[in-house]
Amino acid sequence: MRTALVIGTGLIGTSAALALAQRGVVVHLTDHDPEQARTAAALGAGTDEAPGGPVDLAIVAAPPAHVARVLADAMQRGLARGYVDVASVKGGPRRELEALGLDLAPYIGTHPMSGREKSGPLAATADLFEGRPWVLTPTRDTDTEVLNLALELVSHCRAVPVVMDADAHDRAVALVSHMPHLVSSMVAARLENAEEAAVRLCGQGIRDVTRIAASDPRMWIDILSANPGPVADLLTDVSADLEETVLALRALQSSDEAKRRDGVDGIEYVLRLGNAVQVC
């Protein structure tokens, strides 16, 4: 890969551009907000000047709700030999592109499993993806050259390629990213009107639980709107778990010794189950 076009210069797009630029790739930057593209260019991520012709790879770093539209526009204009997106949801955008009747041989959906609670080009770093999984979702229609370009992108960003089906990816990120973010936000909301004396007792544990709740709510509305079904299914399961936990705690509160023993068993089961899980 000698040339690339990054469409969308937020955290992910600018971080990828910085990594590519450090590896000698000529990177062109564009964004619906020209000032944001200029900021990314000033950071060394590339140039905000338009390329003179088709680049090797176009990287669409737009929110899930806009990915299909931006990709369709880029493909219809022939901006590159290959196209990838880096959105956090994969199934929906591909189905939208299929509905538009586009030839999807030069396209592959991807998702780098990395990020920060901060957004925008000023939060970007060239090592954001280092050692992290980068999901690729090729299909039988995907051109081999495009798959190789995507793998080269992942290599330049020092990430670890992981091949998955698009819908399987969406179910997986609902479990390890989207649902935990909602739970983190709910816990943070419980602290909103807490007594000051209680908040002063906060330690690293509560900071760890609520850290990701600091992410941009508008971005998360886009993400959750693109993957509502899998997230709702998981929250239904969590709700059932919470109901059982509440019953166990009420049993502990009871003066009935038999009920208390049942409560101890229930809470111990929940705690041991969580303790056995290896955190990513």
Short mmCIF file of C-alpha atoms in Angstrom, two decimals:
data_model
loop_
_atom_site.label_atom_id
_atom_site.label_comp_id
_atom_site.label_asym_id
_atom_site.label_seq_id
_atom_site.Cartn_x
_atom_site.Cartn_y
_atom_site.Cartn_z
CA MET A 1 0.00 0.00 0.00
CA ARG A 2 1.46 3.32 -1.08
CA THR A 3 -1.51 5.67 -0.78
CA ALA A 4 -4.61 5.85 1.39
CA LEU A 5 -7.60 8.12 1.89
CA VAL A 6 -9.06 8.42 5.39
CA ILE A 7 -12.65 9.66 5.34
CA GLY A 8 -13.47 10.83 8.85
CA THR A 9 -10.73 12.23 11.06
CA GLY A 10 -11.99 11.45 14.55
CA LEU A 11 -10.16 9.29 17.07
CA ILE A 12 -10.10 6.07 15.01
CA GLY A 13 -9.55 7.60 11.58
CA THR A 14 -6.75 9.90 12.72
CA SER A 15 -5.06 7.14 14.74
CA ALA A 16 -5.04 4.86 11.68
CA ALA A 17 -3.74 7.72 9.54
CA LEU A 18 -0.93 8.44 12.02
CA ALA A 19 0.11 4.78 11.99
CA LEU A 20 0.06 4.61 8.18
CA ALA A 21 1.97 7.87 7.81
CA GLN A 22 4.68 6.57 10.15
CA ARG A 23 5.06 3.54 7.87
CA GLY A 24 5.64 5.72 4.79
CA VAL A 25 2.13 5.60 3.31
CA VAL A 26 0.96 8.84 1.67
CA VAL A 27 -2.28 9.57 3.52
CA HIS A 28 -4.98 11.97 2.35
CA LEU A 29 -7.50 13.20 4.90
CA THR A 30 -11.06 14.39 4.51
CA ASP A 31 -13.92 15.07 6.91
CA HIS A 32 -17.35 16.69 6.82
CA ASP A 33 -15.70 19.25 9.14
CA PRO A 34 -12.67 20.60 7.20
CA GLU A 35 -11.21 22.07 10.38
CA GLN A 36 -11.02 18.60 11.92
CA ALA A 37 -9.15 17.30 8.85
CA ARG A 38 -6.73 20.23 9.08
CA THR A 39 -6.14 19.42 12.75
CA ALA A 40 -5.35 15.80 11.89
CA ALA A 41 -2.95 16.96 9.16
CA ALA A 42 -1.20 19.31 11.59
CA LEU A 43 -0.66 16.33 13.91
CA GLY A 44 1.26 14.54 11.15
CA ALA A 45 -1.52 12.18 10.06
CA GLY A 46 -1.25 13.17 6.39
CA THR A 47 -2.43 15.95 4.09
CA ASP A 48 -5.89 17.44 3.79
CA GLU A 49 -5.31 17.95 0.05
CA ALA A 50 -7.41 15.76 -2.23
CA PRO A 51 -5.58 12.91 -3.98
CA GLY A 52 -4.79 13.34 -7.67
CA GLY A 53 -6.38 10.00 -8.55
CA PRO A 54 -7.60 6.75 -7.03
CA VAL A 55 -5.67 5.71 -3.91
CA ASP A 56 -4.85 2.14 -2.96
CA LEU A 57 -7.22 2.03 0.01
CA ALA A 58 -10.04 4.23 1.28
CA ILE A 59 -10.75 3.95 5.00
CA VAL A 60 -14.20 5.14 6.03
CA ALA A 61 -14.22 6.15 9.70
CA ALA A 62 -17.80 7.40 9.99
CA PRO A 63 -20.50 6.54 12.58
CA PRO A 64 -22.42 3.32 11.79
CA ALA A 65 -25.54 5.23 10.73
CA HIS A 66 -23.58 7.03 8.00
CA VAL A 67 -21.13 4.33 6.89
CA ALA A 68 -23.18 2.95 3.99
CA ARG A 69 -23.89 6.39 2.55
CA VAL A 70 -20.27 7.52 2.78
CA LEU A 71 -18.99 4.23 1.35
CA ALA A 72 -21.50 4.30 -1.52
CA ASP A 73 -20.45 7.84 -2.42
CA ALA A 74 -16.74 6.95 -2.35
CA MET A 75 -17.25 3.79 -4.42
CA GLN A 76 -19.43 5.51 -7.00
CA ARG A 77 -16.76 8.19 -7.38
CA GLY A 78 -14.03 5.59 -7.80
CA LEU A 79 -11.82 7.08 -5.08
CA ALA A 80 -9.81 3.90 -4.42
CA ARG A 81 -8.94 0.38 -5.51
CA GLY A 82 -10.23 -1.00 -2.22
CA TYR A 83 -12.56 0.18 0.53
CA VAL A 84 -12.86 -0.63 4.23
CA ASP A 85 -14.85 0.85 7.08
CA VAL A 86 -13.93 0.79 10.76
CA ALA A 87 -17.38 1.13 12.31
CA SER A 88 -18.24 -0.86 15.43
CA VAL A 89 -21.23 -2.57 13.75
CA LYS A 90 -20.79 -4.66 10.62
CA GLY A 91 -23.97 -6.43 9.54
CA GLY A 92 -26.23 -3.42 9.04
CA PRO A 93 -23.92 -1.30 6.85
CA ARG A 94 -23.21 -4.26 4.55
CA ARG A 95 -26.91 -4.98 4.09
CA GLU A 96 -27.50 -1.31 3.29
CA LEU A 97 -24.79 -1.43 0.62
CA GLU A 98 -26.29 -4.61 -0.84
CA ALA A 99 -29.70 -2.91 -0.99
CA LEU A 100 -28.12 -0.11 -3.04
CA GLY A 101 -27.02 -2.67 -5.63
CA LEU A 102 -23.32 -1.88 -5.37
CA ASP A 103 -20.56 -4.29 -6.41
CA LEU A 104 -19.07 -5.22 -3.03
CA ALA A 105 -16.01 -7.08 -4.35
CA PRO A 106 -13.73 -4.10 -3.55
CA TYR A 107 -15.14 -3.69 -0.01
CA ILE A 108 -14.51 -5.37 3.32
CA GLY A 109 -16.00 -4.40 6.66
CA THR A 110 -13.52 -4.13 9.53
CA HIS A 111 -13.51 -3.09 13.18
CA PRO A 112 -10.45 -2.30 15.30
CA MET A 113 -11.24 -3.33 18.88
CA SER A 114 -9.64 -0.33 20.48
CA GLY A 115 -10.65 3.14 21.57
CA ARG A 116 -10.70 5.70 24.32
CA GLU A 117 -13.35 7.56 26.28
CA LYS A 118 -12.08 10.73 24.54
CA SER A 119 -12.89 11.53 20.92
CA GLY A 120 -11.61 13.69 18.06
CA PRO A 121 -8.23 13.95 16.33
CA LEU A 122 -6.48 15.45 19.35
CA ALA A 123 -7.13 12.20 21.26
CA ALA A 124 -5.57 10.08 18.48
CA THR A 125 -2.30 8.16 18.82
CA ALA A 126 -0.34 6.07 16.33
CA ASP A 127 -0.16 3.16 18.79
CA LEU A 128 -3.88 3.06 19.62
CA PHE A 129 -4.34 -0.34 17.92
CA GLU A 130 -1.05 -1.96 18.89
CA GLY A 131 -1.61 -5.54 20.04
CA ARG A 132 -5.39 -5.20 19.86
CA PRO A 133 -7.75 -7.40 17.79
CA TRP A 134 -8.83 -5.93 14.44
CA VAL A 135 -11.85 -7.78 13.06
CA LEU A 136 -12.16 -8.43 9.32
CA THR A 137 -15.49 -9.64 7.87
CA PRO A 138 -14.80 -10.87 4.32
CA THR A 139 -17.41 -12.73 2.31
CA ARG A 140 -17.16 -15.01 -0.71
CA ASP A 141 -17.53 -11.88 -2.88
CA THR A 142 -14.54 -10.06 -1.34
CA ASP A 143 -11.69 -9.52 -3.80
CA THR A 144 -8.43 -11.12 -2.64
CA GLU A 145 -6.49 -7.92 -3.38
CA VAL A 146 -8.82 -5.95 -1.09
CA LEU A 147 -8.45 -8.51 1.69
CA ASN A 148 -4.67 -8.19 1.35
CA LEU A 149 -4.89 -4.39 1.51
CA ALA A 150 -6.98 -4.67 4.69
CA LEU A 151 -4.45 -7.07 6.21
CA GLU A 152 -1.69 -4.61 5.30
CA LEU A 153 -3.61 -1.85 7.07
CA VAL A 154 -3.90 -4.02 10.19
CA SER A 155 -0.19 -4.83 10.03
CA HIS A 156 0.81 -1.16 9.69
CA CYS A 157 -1.31 -0.39 12.76
CA ARG A 158 0.40 -3.29 14.62
CA ALA A 159 -2.94 -4.87 15.41
CA VAL A 160 -3.93 -8.55 15.37
CA PRO A 161 -6.25 -9.63 12.52
CA VAL A 162 -9.32 -11.66 13.47
CA VAL A 163 -11.66 -12.99 10.75
CA MET A 164 -15.36 -13.21 11.68
CA ASP A 165 -18.81 -13.31 10.16
CA ALA A 166 -20.39 -9.84 10.29
CA ASP A 167 -23.45 -10.81 12.35
CA ALA A 168 -21.35 -12.94 14.72
CA HIS A 169 -19.16 -9.86 15.23
CA ASP A 170 -22.18 -7.73 16.09
CA ARG A 171 -23.35 -10.23 18.71
CA ALA A 172 -19.84 -10.40 20.15
CA VAL A 173 -19.36 -6.63 20.48
CA ALA A 174 -22.81 -6.35 22.05
CA LEU A 175 -21.50 -8.62 24.81
CA VAL A 176 -18.00 -7.20 25.31
CA SER A 177 -18.54 -3.53 24.46
CA HIS A 178 -22.06 -2.20 23.91
CA MET A 179 -23.87 -3.80 26.86
CA PRO A 180 -21.01 -3.03 29.32
CA HIS A 181 -21.08 0.61 28.23
CA LEU A 182 -24.78 0.89 29.03
CA VAL A 183 -24.28 -0.77 32.42
CA SER A 184 -21.37 1.57 33.17
CA SER A 185 -23.56 4.56 32.33
CA MET A 186 -26.33 3.26 34.59
CA VAL A 187 -23.92 2.90 37.51
CA ALA A 188 -22.54 6.40 36.87
CA ALA A 189 -26.10 7.78 36.81
CA ARG A 190 -26.69 6.30 40.30
CA LEU A 191 -23.92 8.61 41.55
CA GLU A 192 -25.46 11.76 40.05
CA ASN A 193 -27.57 12.60 43.09
CA ALA A 194 -25.58 10.68 45.69
CA GLU A 195 -24.70 12.34 48.98
CA GLU A 196 -21.37 14.13 48.88
CA ALA A 197 -20.13 12.11 51.85
CA ALA A 198 -20.70 8.90 49.90
CA VAL A 199 -19.02 10.19 46.72
CA ARG A 200 -15.92 11.17 48.72
CA LEU A 201 -15.45 7.48 49.52
CA CYS A 202 -15.08 6.55 45.83
CA GLY A 203 -11.98 4.50 45.12
CA GLN A 204 -10.37 2.95 42.07
CA GLY A 205 -13.07 0.27 41.81
CA ILE A 206 -15.89 2.70 41.08
CA ARG A 207 -13.60 4.66 38.74
CA ASP A 208 -12.88 1.47 36.78
CA VAL A 209 -16.59 0.64 36.52
CA THR A 210 -17.66 4.13 35.37
CA ARG A 211 -14.66 5.22 33.25
CA ILE A 212 -16.17 4.33 29.88
CA ALA A 213 -19.39 6.16 30.75
CA ALA A 214 -17.46 9.37 29.99
CA SER A 215 -17.62 8.64 26.23
CA ASP A 216 -19.61 10.91 23.90
CA PRO A 217 -23.34 10.03 24.31
CA ARG A 218 -24.08 11.07 20.71
CA MET A 219 -21.56 8.55 19.39
CA TRP A 220 -23.10 5.82 21.53
CA ILE A 221 -26.61 6.62 20.32
CA ASP A 222 -25.32 5.97 16.78
CA ILE A 223 -23.67 2.69 17.85
CA LEU A 224 -26.65 1.36 19.82
CA SER A 225 -29.09 2.39 17.08
CA ALA A 226 -27.11 0.19 14.67
CA ASN A 227 -27.04 -2.87 16.99
CA PRO A 228 -30.18 -2.73 19.17
CA GLY A 229 -31.35 -6.36 18.98
CA PRO A 230 -28.25 -8.14 20.36
CA VAL A 231 -27.84 -5.51 23.10
CA ALA A 232 -31.50 -5.79 24.14
CA ASP A 233 -31.20 -9.60 24.30
CA LEU A 234 -28.19 -9.34 26.61
CA LEU A 235 -29.85 -6.77 28.87
CA THR A 236 -32.86 -9.09 29.16
CA ASP A 237 -30.51 -11.78 30.48
CA VAL A 238 -28.82 -9.29 32.83
CA SER A 239 -32.23 -8.21 34.10
CA ALA A 240 -33.06 -11.83 34.97
CA ASP A 241 -29.72 -12.18 36.76
CA LEU A 242 -30.43 -9.02 38.75
CA GLU A 243 -33.87 -10.27 39.79
CA GLU A 244 -32.33 -13.48 41.15
CA THR A 245 -29.64 -11.49 42.96
CA VAL A 246 -32.25 -9.21 44.54
CA LEU A 247 -34.13 -12.24 45.82
CA ALA A 248 -30.92 -13.63 47.31
CA LEU A 249 -30.17 -10.33 49.05
CA ARG A 250 -33.72 -10.11 50.42
CA ALA A 251 -33.26 -13.63 51.79
CA LEU A 252 -30.07 -12.48 53.54
CA GLN A 253 -32.09 -9.64 55.01
CA SER A 254 -34.65 -12.06 56.41
CA SER A 255 -34.65 -13.23 60.01
CA ASP A 256 -35.49 -16.75 58.82
CA GLU A 257 -32.29 -18.78 59.09
CA ALA A 258 -33.24 -21.15 56.26
CA LYS A 259 -33.90 -18.23 53.92
CA ARG A 260 -30.61 -16.65 54.94
CA ARG A 261 -28.71 -19.83 54.02
CA ASP A 262 -30.42 -19.81 50.61
CA GLY A 263 -29.41 -16.17 50.19
CA VAL A 264 -25.78 -16.91 51.08
CA ASP A 265 -25.73 -19.73 48.50
CA GLY A 266 -27.23 -17.46 45.83
CA ILE A 267 -24.85 -14.57 46.40
CA GLU A 268 -21.84 -16.90 46.62
CA TYR A 269 -22.83 -18.40 43.25
CA VAL A 270 -22.99 -14.95 41.62
CA LEU A 271 -19.66 -13.84 43.10
CA ARG A 272 -17.85 -17.06 42.23
CA LEU A 273 -19.22 -16.95 38.68
CA GLY A 274 -17.91 -13.42 38.19
CA ASN A 275 -14.60 -14.24 39.85
CA ALA A 276 -14.03 -17.11 37.42
CA VAL A 277 -14.29 -14.88 34.34
CA GLN A 278 -10.97 -13.74 32.89
CA VAL A 279 -11.20 -10.04 32.00
CA CYS A 280 -10.15 -9.15 28.44
#
